Every structure is written in structure tokens, then in C-alpha cells.
mmCIF file of C-alpha atoms in Angstrom:
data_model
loop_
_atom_site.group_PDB
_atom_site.id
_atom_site.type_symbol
_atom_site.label_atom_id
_atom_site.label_comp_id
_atom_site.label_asym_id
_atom_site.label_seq_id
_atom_site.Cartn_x
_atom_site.Cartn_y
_atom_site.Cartn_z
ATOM 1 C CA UNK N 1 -24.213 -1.668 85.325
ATOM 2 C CA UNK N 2 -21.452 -3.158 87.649
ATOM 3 C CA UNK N 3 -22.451 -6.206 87.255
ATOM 4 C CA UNK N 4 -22.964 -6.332 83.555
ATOM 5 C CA UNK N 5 -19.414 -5.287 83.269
ATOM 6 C CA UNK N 6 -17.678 -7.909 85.649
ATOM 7 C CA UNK N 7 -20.149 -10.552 84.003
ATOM 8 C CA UNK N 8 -18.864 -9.719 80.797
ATOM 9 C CA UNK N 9 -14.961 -9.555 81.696
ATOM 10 C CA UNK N 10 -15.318 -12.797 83.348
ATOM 11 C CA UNK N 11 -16.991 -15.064 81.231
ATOM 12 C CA UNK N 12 -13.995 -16.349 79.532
ATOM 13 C CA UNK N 13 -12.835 -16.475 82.720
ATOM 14 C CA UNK N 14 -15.351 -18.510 84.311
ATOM 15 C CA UNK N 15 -14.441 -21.673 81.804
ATOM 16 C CA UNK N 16 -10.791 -21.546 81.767
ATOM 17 C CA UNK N 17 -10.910 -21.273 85.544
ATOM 18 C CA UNK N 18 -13.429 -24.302 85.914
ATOM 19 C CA UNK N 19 -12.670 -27.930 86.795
ATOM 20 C CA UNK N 20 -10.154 -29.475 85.026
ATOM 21 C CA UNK N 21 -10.442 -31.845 82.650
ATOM 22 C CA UNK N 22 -8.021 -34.497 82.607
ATOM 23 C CA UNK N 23 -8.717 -35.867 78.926
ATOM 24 C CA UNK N 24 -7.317 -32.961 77.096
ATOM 25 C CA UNK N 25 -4.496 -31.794 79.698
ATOM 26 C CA UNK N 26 -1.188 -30.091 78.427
ATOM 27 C CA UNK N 27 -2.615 -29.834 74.897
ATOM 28 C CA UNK N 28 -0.565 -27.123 74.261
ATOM 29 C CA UNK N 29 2.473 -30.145 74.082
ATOM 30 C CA UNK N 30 0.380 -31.737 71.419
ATOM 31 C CA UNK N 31 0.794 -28.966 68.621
ATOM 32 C CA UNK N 32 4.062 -30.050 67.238
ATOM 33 C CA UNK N 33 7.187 -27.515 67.065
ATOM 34 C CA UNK N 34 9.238 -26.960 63.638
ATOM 35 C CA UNK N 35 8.259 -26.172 60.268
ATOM 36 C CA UNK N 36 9.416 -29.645 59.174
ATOM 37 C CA UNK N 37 7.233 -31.322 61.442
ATOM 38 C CA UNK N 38 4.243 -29.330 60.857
ATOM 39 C CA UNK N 39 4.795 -29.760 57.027
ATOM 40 C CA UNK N 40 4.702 -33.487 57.721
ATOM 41 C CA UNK N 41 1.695 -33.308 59.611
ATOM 42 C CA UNK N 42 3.106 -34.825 62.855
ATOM 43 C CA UNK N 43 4.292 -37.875 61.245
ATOM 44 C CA UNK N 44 7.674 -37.495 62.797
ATOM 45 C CA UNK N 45 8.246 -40.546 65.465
ATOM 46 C CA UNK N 46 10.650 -42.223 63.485
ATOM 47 C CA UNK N 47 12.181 -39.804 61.687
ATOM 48 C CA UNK N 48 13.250 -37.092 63.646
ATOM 49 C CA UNK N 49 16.803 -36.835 64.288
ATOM 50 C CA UNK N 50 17.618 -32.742 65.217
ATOM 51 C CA UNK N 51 17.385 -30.733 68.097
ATOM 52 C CA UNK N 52 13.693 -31.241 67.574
ATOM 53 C CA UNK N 53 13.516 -34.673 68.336
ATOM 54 C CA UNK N 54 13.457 -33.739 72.239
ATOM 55 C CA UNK N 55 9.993 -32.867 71.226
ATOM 56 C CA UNK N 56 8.914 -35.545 68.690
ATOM 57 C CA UNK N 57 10.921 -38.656 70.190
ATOM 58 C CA UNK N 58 14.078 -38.001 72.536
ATOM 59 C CA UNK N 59 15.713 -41.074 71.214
ATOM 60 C CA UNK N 60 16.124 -39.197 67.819
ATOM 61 C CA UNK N 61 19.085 -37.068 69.605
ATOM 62 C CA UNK N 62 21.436 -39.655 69.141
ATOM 63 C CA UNK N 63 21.482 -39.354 65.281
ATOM 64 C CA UNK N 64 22.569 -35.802 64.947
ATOM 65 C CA UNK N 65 24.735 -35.083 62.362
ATOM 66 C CA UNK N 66 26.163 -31.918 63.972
ATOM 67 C CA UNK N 67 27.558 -31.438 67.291
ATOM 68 C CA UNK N 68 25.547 -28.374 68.389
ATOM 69 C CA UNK N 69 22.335 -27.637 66.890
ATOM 70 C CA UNK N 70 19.923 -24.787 67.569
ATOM 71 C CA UNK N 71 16.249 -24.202 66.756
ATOM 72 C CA UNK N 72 13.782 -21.445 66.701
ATOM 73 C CA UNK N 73 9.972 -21.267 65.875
ATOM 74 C CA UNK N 74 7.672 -18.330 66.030
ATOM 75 C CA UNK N 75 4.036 -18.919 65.369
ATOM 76 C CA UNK N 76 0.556 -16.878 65.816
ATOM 77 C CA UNK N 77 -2.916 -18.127 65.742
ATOM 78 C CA UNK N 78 -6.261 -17.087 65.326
ATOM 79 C CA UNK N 79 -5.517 -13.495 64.127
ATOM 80 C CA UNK N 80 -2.785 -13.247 66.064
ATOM 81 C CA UNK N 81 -4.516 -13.792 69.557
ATOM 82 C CA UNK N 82 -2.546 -16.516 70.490
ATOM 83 C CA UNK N 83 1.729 -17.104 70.598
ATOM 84 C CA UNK N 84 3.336 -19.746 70.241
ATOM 85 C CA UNK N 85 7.186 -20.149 70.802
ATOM 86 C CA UNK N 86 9.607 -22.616 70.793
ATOM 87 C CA UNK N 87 13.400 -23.022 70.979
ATOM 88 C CA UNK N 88 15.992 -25.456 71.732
ATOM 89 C CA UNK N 89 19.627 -26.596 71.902
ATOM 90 C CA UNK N 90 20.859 -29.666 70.961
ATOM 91 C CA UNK N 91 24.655 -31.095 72.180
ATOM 92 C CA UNK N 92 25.544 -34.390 71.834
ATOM 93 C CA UNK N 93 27.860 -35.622 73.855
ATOM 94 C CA UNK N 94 29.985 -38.222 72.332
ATOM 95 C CA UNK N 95 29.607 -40.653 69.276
ATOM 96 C CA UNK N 96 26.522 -42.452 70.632
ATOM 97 C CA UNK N 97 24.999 -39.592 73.579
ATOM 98 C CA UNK N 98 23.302 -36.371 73.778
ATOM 99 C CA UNK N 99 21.206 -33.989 75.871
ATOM 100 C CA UNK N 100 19.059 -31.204 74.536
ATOM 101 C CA UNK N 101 16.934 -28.055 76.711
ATOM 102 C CA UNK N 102 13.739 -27.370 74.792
ATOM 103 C CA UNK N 103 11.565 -24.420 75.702
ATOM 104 C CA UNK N 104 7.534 -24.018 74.939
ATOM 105 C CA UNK N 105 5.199 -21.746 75.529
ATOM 106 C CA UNK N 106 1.684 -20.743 74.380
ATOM 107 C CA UNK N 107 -0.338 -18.421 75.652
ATOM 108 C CA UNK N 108 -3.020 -14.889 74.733
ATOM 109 C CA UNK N 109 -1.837 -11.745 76.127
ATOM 110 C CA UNK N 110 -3.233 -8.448 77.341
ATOM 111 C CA UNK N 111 -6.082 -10.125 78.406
ATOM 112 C CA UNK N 112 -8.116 -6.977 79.591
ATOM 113 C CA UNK N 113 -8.908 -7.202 83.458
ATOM 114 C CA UNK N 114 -12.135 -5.164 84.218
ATOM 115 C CA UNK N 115 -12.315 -6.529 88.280
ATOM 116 C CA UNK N 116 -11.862 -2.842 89.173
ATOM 117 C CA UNK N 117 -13.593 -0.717 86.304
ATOM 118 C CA UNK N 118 -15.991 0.693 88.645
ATOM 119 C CA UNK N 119 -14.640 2.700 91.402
ATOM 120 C CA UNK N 120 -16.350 2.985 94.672
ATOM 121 C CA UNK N 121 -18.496 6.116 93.744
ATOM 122 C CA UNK N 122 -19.840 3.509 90.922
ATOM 123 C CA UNK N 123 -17.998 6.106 88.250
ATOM 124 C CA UNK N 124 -16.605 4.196 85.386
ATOM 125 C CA UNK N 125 -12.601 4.744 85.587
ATOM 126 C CA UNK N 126 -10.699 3.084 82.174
ATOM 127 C CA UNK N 127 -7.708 4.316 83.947
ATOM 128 C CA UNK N 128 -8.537 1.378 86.248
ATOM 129 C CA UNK N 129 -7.999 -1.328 83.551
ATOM 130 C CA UNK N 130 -5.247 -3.622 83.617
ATOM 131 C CA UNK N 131 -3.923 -6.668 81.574
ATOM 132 C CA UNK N 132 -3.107 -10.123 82.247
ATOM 133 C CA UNK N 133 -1.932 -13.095 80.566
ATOM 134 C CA UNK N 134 -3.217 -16.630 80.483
ATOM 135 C CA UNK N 135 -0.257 -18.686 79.008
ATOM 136 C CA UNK N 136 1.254 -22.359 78.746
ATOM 137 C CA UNK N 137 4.453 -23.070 79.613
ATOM 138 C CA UNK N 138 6.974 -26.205 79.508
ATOM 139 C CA UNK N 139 11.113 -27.096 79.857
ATOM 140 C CA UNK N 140 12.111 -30.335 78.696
ATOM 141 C CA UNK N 141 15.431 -31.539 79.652
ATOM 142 C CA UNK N 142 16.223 -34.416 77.065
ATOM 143 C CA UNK N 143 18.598 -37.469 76.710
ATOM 144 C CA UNK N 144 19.721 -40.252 74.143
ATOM 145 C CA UNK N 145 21.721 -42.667 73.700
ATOM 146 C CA UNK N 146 22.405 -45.091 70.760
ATOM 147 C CA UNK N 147 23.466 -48.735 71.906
ATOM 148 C CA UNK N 148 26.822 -50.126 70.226
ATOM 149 C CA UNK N 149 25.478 -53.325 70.826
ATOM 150 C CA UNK N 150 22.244 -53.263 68.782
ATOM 151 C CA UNK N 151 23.262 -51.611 65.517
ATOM 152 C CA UNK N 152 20.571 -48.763 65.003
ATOM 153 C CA UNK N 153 18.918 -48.769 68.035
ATOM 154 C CA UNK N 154 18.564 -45.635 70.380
ATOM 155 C CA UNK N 155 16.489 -45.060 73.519
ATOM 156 C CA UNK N 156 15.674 -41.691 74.768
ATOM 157 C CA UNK N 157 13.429 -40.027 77.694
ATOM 158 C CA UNK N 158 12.457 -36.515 78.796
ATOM 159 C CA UNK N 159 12.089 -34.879 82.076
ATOM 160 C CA UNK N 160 9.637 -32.205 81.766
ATOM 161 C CA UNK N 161 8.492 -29.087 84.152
ATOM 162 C CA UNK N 162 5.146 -27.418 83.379
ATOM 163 C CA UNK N 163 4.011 -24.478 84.298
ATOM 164 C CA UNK N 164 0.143 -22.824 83.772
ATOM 165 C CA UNK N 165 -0.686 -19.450 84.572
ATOM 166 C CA UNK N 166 -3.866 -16.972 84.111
ATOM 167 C CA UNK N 167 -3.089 -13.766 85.421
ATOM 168 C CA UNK N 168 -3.044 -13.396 89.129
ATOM 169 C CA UNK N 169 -5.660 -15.621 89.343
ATOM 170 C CA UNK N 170 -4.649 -19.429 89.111
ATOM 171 C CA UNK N 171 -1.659 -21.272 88.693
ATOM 172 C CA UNK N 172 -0.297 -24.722 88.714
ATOM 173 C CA UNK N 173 3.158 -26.420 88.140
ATOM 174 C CA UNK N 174 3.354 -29.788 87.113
ATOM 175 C CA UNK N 175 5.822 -32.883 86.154
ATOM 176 C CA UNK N 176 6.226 -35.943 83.896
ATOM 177 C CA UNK N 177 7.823 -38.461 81.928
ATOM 178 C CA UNK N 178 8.823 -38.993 78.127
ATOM 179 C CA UNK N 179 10.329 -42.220 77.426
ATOM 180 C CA UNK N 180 10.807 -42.980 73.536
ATOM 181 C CA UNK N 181 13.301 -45.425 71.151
ATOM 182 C CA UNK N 182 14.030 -45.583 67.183
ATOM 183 C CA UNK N 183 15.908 -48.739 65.243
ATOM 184 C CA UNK N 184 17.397 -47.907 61.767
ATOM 185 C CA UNK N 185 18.214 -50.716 59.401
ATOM 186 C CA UNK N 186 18.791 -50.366 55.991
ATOM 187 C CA UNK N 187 16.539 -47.636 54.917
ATOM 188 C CA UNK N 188 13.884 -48.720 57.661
ATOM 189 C CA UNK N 189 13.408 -46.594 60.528
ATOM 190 C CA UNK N 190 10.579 -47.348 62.963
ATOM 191 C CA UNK N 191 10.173 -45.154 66.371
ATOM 192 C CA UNK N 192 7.837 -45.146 69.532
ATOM 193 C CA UNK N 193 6.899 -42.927 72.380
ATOM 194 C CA UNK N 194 5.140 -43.056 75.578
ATOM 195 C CA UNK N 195 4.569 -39.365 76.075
ATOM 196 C CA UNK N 196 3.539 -39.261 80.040
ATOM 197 C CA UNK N 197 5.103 -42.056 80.407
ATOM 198 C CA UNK N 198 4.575 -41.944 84.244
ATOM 199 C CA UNK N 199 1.554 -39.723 84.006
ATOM 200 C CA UNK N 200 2.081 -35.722 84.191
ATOM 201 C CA UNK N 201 0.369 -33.868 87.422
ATOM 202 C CA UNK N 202 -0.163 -30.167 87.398
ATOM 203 C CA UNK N 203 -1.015 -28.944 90.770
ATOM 204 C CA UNK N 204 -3.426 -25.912 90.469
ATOM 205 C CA UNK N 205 -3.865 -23.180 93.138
ATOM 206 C CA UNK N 206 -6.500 -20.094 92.479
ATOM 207 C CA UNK N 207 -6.424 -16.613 94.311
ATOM 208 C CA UNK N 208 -9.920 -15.498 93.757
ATOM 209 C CA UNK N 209 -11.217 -12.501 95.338
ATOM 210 C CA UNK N 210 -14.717 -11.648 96.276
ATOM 211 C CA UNK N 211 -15.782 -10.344 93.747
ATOM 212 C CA UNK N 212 -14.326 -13.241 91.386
ATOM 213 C CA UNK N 213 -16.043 -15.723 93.508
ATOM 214 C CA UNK N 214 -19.664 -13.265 93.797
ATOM 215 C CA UNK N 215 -19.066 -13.775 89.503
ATOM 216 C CA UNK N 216 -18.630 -17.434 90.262
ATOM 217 C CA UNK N 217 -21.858 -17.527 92.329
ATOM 218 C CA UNK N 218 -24.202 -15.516 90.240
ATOM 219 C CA UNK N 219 -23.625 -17.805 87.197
ATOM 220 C CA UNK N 220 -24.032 -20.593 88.560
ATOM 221 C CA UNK N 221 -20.272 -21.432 87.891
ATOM 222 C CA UNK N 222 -18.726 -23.961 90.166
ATOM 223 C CA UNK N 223 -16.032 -22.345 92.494
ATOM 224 C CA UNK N 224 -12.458 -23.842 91.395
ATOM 225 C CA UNK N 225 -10.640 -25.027 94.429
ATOM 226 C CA UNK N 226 -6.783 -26.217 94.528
ATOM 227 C CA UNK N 227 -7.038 -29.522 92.484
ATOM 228 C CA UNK N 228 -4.778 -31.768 91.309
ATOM 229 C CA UNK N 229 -5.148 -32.287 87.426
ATOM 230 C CA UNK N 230 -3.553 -35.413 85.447
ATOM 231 C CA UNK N 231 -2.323 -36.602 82.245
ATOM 232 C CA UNK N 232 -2.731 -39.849 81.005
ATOM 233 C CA UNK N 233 -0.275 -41.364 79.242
ATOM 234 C CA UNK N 234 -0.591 -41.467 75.090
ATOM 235 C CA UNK N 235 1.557 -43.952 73.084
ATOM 236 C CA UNK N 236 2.892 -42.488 70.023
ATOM 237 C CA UNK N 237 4.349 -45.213 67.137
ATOM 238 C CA UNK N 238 5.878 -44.885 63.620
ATOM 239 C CA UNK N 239 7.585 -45.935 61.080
ATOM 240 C CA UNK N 240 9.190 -44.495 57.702
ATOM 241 C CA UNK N 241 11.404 -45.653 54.469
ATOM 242 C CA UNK N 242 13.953 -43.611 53.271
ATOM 243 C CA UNK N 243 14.758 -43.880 49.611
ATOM 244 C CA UNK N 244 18.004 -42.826 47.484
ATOM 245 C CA UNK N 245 17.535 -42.219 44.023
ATOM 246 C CA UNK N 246 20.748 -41.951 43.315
ATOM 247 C CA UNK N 247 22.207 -38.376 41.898
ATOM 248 C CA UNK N 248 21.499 -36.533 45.347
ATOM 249 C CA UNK N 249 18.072 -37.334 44.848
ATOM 250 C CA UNK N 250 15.842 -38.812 48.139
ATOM 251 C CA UNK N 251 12.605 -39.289 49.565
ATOM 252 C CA UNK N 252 11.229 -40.225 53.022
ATOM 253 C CA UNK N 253 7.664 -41.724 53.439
ATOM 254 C CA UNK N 254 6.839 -41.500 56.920
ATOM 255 C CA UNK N 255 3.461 -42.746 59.337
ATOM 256 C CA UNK N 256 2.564 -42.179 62.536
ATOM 257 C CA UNK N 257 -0.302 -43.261 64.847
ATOM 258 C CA UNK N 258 -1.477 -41.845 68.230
ATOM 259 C CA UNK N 259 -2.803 -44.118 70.446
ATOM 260 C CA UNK N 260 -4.710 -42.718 73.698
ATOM 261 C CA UNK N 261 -6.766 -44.774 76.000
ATOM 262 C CA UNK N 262 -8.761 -42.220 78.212
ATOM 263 C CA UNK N 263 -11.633 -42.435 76.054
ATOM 264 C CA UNK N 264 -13.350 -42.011 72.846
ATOM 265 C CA UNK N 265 -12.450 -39.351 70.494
ATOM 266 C CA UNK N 266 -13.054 -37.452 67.645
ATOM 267 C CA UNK N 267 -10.465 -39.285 65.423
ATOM 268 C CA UNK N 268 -10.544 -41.269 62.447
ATOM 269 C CA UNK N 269 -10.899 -44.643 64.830
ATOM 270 C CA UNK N 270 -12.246 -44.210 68.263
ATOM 271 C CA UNK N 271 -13.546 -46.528 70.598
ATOM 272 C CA UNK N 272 -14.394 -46.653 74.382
ATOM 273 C CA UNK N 273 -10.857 -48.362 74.994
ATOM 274 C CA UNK N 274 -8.426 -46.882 72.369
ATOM 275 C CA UNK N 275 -8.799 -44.022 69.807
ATOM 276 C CA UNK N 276 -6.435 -43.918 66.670
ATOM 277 C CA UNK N 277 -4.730 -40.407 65.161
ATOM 278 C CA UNK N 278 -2.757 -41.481 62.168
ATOM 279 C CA UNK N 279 -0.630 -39.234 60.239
ATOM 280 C CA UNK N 280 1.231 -39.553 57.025
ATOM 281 C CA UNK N 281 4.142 -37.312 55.870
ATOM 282 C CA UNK N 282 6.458 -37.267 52.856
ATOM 283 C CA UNK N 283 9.651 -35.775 52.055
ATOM 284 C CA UNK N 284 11.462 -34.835 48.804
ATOM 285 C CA UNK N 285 14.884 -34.050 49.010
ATOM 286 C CA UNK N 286 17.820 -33.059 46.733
ATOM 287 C CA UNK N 287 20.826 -33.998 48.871
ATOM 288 C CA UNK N 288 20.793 -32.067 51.895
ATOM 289 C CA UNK N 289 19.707 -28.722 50.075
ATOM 290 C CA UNK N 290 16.359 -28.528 49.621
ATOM 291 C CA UNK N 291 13.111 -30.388 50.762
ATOM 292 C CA UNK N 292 9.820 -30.622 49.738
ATOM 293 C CA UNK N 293 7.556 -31.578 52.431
ATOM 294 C CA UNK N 294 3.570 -32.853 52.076
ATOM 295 C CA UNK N 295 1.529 -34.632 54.920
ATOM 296 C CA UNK N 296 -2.390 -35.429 55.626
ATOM 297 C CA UNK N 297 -3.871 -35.314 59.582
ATOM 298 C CA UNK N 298 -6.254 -34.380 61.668
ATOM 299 C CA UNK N 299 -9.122 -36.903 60.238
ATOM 300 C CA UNK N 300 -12.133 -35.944 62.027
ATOM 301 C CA UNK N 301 -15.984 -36.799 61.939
ATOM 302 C CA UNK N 302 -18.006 -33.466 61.622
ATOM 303 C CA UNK N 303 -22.066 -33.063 61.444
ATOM 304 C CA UNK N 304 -23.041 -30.926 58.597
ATOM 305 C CA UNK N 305 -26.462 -28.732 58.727
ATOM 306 C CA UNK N 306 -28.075 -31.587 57.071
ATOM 307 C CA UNK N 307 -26.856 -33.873 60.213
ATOM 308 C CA UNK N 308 -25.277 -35.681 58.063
ATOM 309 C CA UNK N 309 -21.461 -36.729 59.467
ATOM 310 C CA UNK N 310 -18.479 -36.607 57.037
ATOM 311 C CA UNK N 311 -15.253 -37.033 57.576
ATOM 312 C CA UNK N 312 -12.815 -34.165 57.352
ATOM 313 C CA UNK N 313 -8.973 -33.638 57.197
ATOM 314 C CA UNK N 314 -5.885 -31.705 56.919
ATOM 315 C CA UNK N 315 -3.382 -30.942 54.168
ATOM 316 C CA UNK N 316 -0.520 -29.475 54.886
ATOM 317 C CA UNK N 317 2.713 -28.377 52.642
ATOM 318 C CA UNK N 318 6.441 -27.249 53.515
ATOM 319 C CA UNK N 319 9.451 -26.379 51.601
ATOM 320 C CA UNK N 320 12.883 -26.637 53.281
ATOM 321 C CA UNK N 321 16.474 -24.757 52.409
ATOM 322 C CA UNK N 322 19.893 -25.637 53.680
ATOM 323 C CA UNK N 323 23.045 -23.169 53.405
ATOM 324 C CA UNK N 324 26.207 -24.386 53.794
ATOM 325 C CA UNK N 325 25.009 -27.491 55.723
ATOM 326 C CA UNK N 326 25.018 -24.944 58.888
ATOM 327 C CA UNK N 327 21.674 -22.960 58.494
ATOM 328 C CA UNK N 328 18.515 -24.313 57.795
ATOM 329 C CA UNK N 329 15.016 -22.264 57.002
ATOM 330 C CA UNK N 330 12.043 -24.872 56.653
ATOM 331 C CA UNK N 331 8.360 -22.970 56.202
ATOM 332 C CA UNK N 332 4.948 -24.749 56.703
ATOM 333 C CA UNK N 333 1.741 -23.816 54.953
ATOM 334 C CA UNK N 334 -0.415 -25.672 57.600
ATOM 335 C CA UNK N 335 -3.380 -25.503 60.330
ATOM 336 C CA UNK N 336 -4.449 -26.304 64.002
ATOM 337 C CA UNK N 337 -7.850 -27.370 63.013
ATOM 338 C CA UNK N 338 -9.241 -28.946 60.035
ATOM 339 C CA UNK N 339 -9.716 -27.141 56.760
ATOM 340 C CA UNK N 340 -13.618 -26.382 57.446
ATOM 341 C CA UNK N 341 -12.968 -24.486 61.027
ATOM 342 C CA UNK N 342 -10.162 -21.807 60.717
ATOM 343 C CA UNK N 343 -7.642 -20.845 57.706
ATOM 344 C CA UNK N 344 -4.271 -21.546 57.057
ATOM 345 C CA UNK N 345 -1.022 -20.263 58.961
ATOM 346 C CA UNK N 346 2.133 -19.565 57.358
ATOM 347 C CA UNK N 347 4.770 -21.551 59.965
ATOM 348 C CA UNK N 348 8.855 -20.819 59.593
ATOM 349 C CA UNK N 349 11.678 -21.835 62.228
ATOM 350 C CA UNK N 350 15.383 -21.933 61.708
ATOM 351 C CA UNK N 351 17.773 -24.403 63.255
ATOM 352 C CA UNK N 352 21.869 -23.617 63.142
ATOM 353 C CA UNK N 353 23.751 -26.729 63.542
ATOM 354 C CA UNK N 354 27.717 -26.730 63.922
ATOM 355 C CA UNK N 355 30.527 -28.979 65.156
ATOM 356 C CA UNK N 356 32.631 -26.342 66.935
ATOM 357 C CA UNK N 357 33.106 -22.800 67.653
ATOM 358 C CA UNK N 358 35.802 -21.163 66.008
ATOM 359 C CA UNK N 359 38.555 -19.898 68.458
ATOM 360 C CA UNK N 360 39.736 -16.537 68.165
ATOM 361 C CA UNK N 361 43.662 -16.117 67.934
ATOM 362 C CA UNK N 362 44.996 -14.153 70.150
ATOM 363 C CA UNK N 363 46.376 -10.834 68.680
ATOM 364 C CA UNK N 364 50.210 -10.068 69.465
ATOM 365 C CA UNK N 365 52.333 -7.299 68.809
#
């Protein structure tokens, strides 16, 4: 009976504690953060000129039109297992600099730990349960800065601290590189990023007990020892043309393509040297009021129970509002996977962007 139970508890357990794979590292950083963005489906390279660029391309700080900006995104997956959080703030420093502090984390929690279900009279105690949490964690400490010299050009980079954590039984912290520009000329805007720039390493360390490592043993699981786990670098271009229609009226047609080289992969072209992730966003504006948002992604190849392959995607929609030119609430009707593996999440995040605080006069009698 004992053994059933700590089988059972630890089977999830066993794969997310088992060697690491460095091909599909720090995924959680490949999700995307803001309505907007998610709307767009990714396509965002070039374009991205808020707080959020720290995330999409750094060098996108330099073009915001508000002094301090602020962003917020809650989102929950897969009935709600899963969180995912983001926020940052956004402060440009002069005419031509700024520096942004992004936050993101992902993670399941109240993961039930059943280690010590069965006391040492073999009794089954529930009183004996406890929870844990096996989440994703990352600070990126952004900077821009567009050159007077070269009209439309900006260069960008993050520093970024990682930490991964399940429970009380592994953990690693890691660090890498972001280094991304964007040139705007006349309605043009084309953008690149080398996310990893310098490769990221996450150092994991375990504390596994006996009877963790008896669980380990008994199913034939390989025992996880400290390991060093790395991130290859992915290269990240796009480019977009922004249209006025005169009236208020606007549009932005946007593309972007990842490029990763560890491998092939299950995108749209793969090979054993490069695979190819394209995404393509559009944006309909009416000044800067409302949006409406509409991108494609995620091309896949799946097998259907004929074994037949076809090729699947993702269609995502969004719908942005600004107040005042201060508050903005953007909303995404979009997905992690494609449309034949899980349904549809409603996204929303909120950014507040200012120029200054208002100072309080002093009262005087």
C-alpha cells in the first residue's frame, strides 16, 4: 500500500525531476506577455514599443511615448492549473534612453506532497499531507537607446536572472543575455533579437531523500544529480508597415520569424540545421483609441488516426481600448497550443503610462 501511494505522488515527479533537456530550456520565456502581443500571435519584434518591449525586443524602449509606463497580465491555463504573471515598469530616461524591470513567473501550485502519508505504524494520516509548488521564475533588467546619428535606429539588451523551483526538492538559478535592435523609416519598421544571446545556464541542485531516491530506483528512473542545464541561443527577426488612412484611421501588418538552430522541430520549416516559426499579426486602429488585433501561429505538423500528417495552426483575436491616452485595457481570445489540443483562453493586461506625477501642494493656513 505504501508504495502504491509514493509511486503514485511521484510520478509527475519523477519527469520533471529527470535530466534536463537543453532544447526546450526556459520555455516558460517563450509564451509571450500582454494581451496585444498574444492577439498578434507573437509577431511583435518590430513593433513593440511599451513597457513590453523588455520582453519582445529591448530596443523597442526607446520609442515610448510616455515617460513612465506600467503593465500587468494575469493569465491561467489548463483549467486553471497553471499561473501565469507578468508585470513591468517602464522609465525612460531622456529623449533617446530607457530602462525597464520586468517580472515573470509561471508555475502549478498546491502540488499535493504524499512523501509522509503513511506514518510509521503504516496508518494512513491525511493530516500528514502537505503542498508544494513547482514554478518558473525570471527578472529582466532592460535597456535602450536610440542613436541620434542613425535616424530610427535603436539597440537594446537584457540582463536576465532565472530562477526554477519544485518544492523542496530541486532548484536552480540561472543567467543570460538579450541583445536586440529596431530601424524605423517612413512607415517601415524592421526589428531583431538574439534571445540568449550569450547562452543562459541554470545551475540545478536536488535535495532528495531516501525515500525520493528508493521511488527513483524502483522505476527505473535515473537519479537527477546537480547538473548544469543550457540555453541555446534563438534569433528572433521581423518586420512590419504601418499605414495611415488618414481621418485617425491606421493599420499595422506585422511578421515575425523564429529561427533556432539546436535541432529539428515541429514547425512549419524544420531542418537538422535551422527550424523556422513564423508569425503574422495585424492591427486596426482608430487613432490611439481603439485596436483591433488578428494574428496566425503556431503552424505545426500533426499525425491524424489515419497517419496521415496535416498541418495545423493558431488563430488568435484581440480588441484594445485607450482612456485618456493614460490607461490602456487590451484582451486576447488566444491559445498555448494549437486549435486541435486544448481550448481557448480569454487573456487581459492593463498598462498605465504617464509623463509625471502630480505634486501635491502643500496646504497652509
Amino acid at each position: 500500500m505504501k508504495k502504491r501511494i509514493i509511486l503514485v505522488a511521484f510520478a509527475m515527479l519523477s519527469v520533471l525531476l529527470g535530466k534536463a533537456q537543453t532544447k526546450y530550456s526556459n520555455e516558460f520565456l517563450s509564451l509571450g506577455i500582454g494581451a496585444r502581443g498574444l492577439a498578434m500571435s507573437n509577431s511583435m519584434v518590430a513593433i513593440s514599443d511599451d513597457v513590453t518591449a523588455a520582453y519582445w525586443n529591448p530596443a523597442g524602449l526607446s520609442r515610448m511615448d510616455k515617460r513612465y509606463q506600467l503593465s500587468l497580465m494575469h493569465a491561467e491555463y489548463f483549467a486553471g492549473i497553471a499561473k501565469y504573471d507578468y508585470a513591468g515598469v517602464g522609465v525612460k530616461i531622456d529623449d533617446r534612453s530607457a530602462v525597464a524591470l520586468s517580472y515573470i513567473r509561471f508555475g502549478v501550485d498546491n502540488i499535493m506532497n504524499t512523501t509522509e502519508l503513511i506514518d510509521a505504524q503504516g496508518n494512513v494520516d491525511y493530516d500528514r499531507i502537505t503542498y508544494f509548488s513547482a514554478a518558473d521564475n525570471a527578472v529582466l533588467l532592460s535597456y535602450a537607446y536610440n542613436f541620434a546619428k542613425v535616424d530610427g535606429l535603436s539597440l537594446g539588451a537584457n540582463a536576465k536572472i532565472i530562477h526554477r523551483n519544485i518544492g523542496k526538492f530541486a532548484n536552480a538559478w540561472g543567467f543570460g543575455l538579450d541583445f536586440g535592435l529596431q530601424y524605423n523609416k517612413k512607415g517601415w519598421q524592421a526589428g531583431a533579437l538574439l534571445r540568449d544571446g550569450t547562452s543562459t545556464f541554470n545551475a540545478w541542485s536536488y535535495q532528495l531523500t531516501s525515500d525520493v531516491i528508493d521511488v527513483f530506483q524502483q522505476t527505473g528512473n535515473e537519479i537527477p544529480e546537480n547538473d548544469l542545464e543550457l540555453t541555446m541561443p534563438t534569433l528572433l527577426l521581423g518586420g512590419a508597415k504601418y499605414v495611415d488612412f488618414g481621418k485617425g484611421f491606421n493599420a499595422t501588418f506585422a511578421l515575425s520569424l523564429d529561427c533556432t538552430f539546436d535541432g529539428k522541430r515541429n514547425t512549419l520549416v524544420r531542418s537538422d540545421v535551422i527550424s523556422l516559426d513564423p508569425h503574422f499579426g495585424m492591427e486596426f486602429g482608430y487613432k490611439k483609441i481603439v485596436a483591433l488585433r488578428a494574428g496566425i501561429g503556431d503552424f505545426q505538423r500533426a499525425l491524424d488516426f489515419d497517419g496521415r500528417h496535416r498541418t495545423t495552426l493558431q488563430i488568435n483575436l484581440g480588441l484594445g481600448v485607450c482612456i485618456k491616452n493614460v490607461v490602456s485595457i487590451d484582451y486576447a481570445f488566444t491559445d498555448l497550443g494549437n486549435l486541435s489540443i486544448a481550448q481557448y483562453s480569454h487573456i487581459f493586461s492593463l498598462k498605465v503610462a504617464i509623463d509625471r506625477f502630480k505634486k501635491q501642494n502643500a496646504i497652509t493656513q
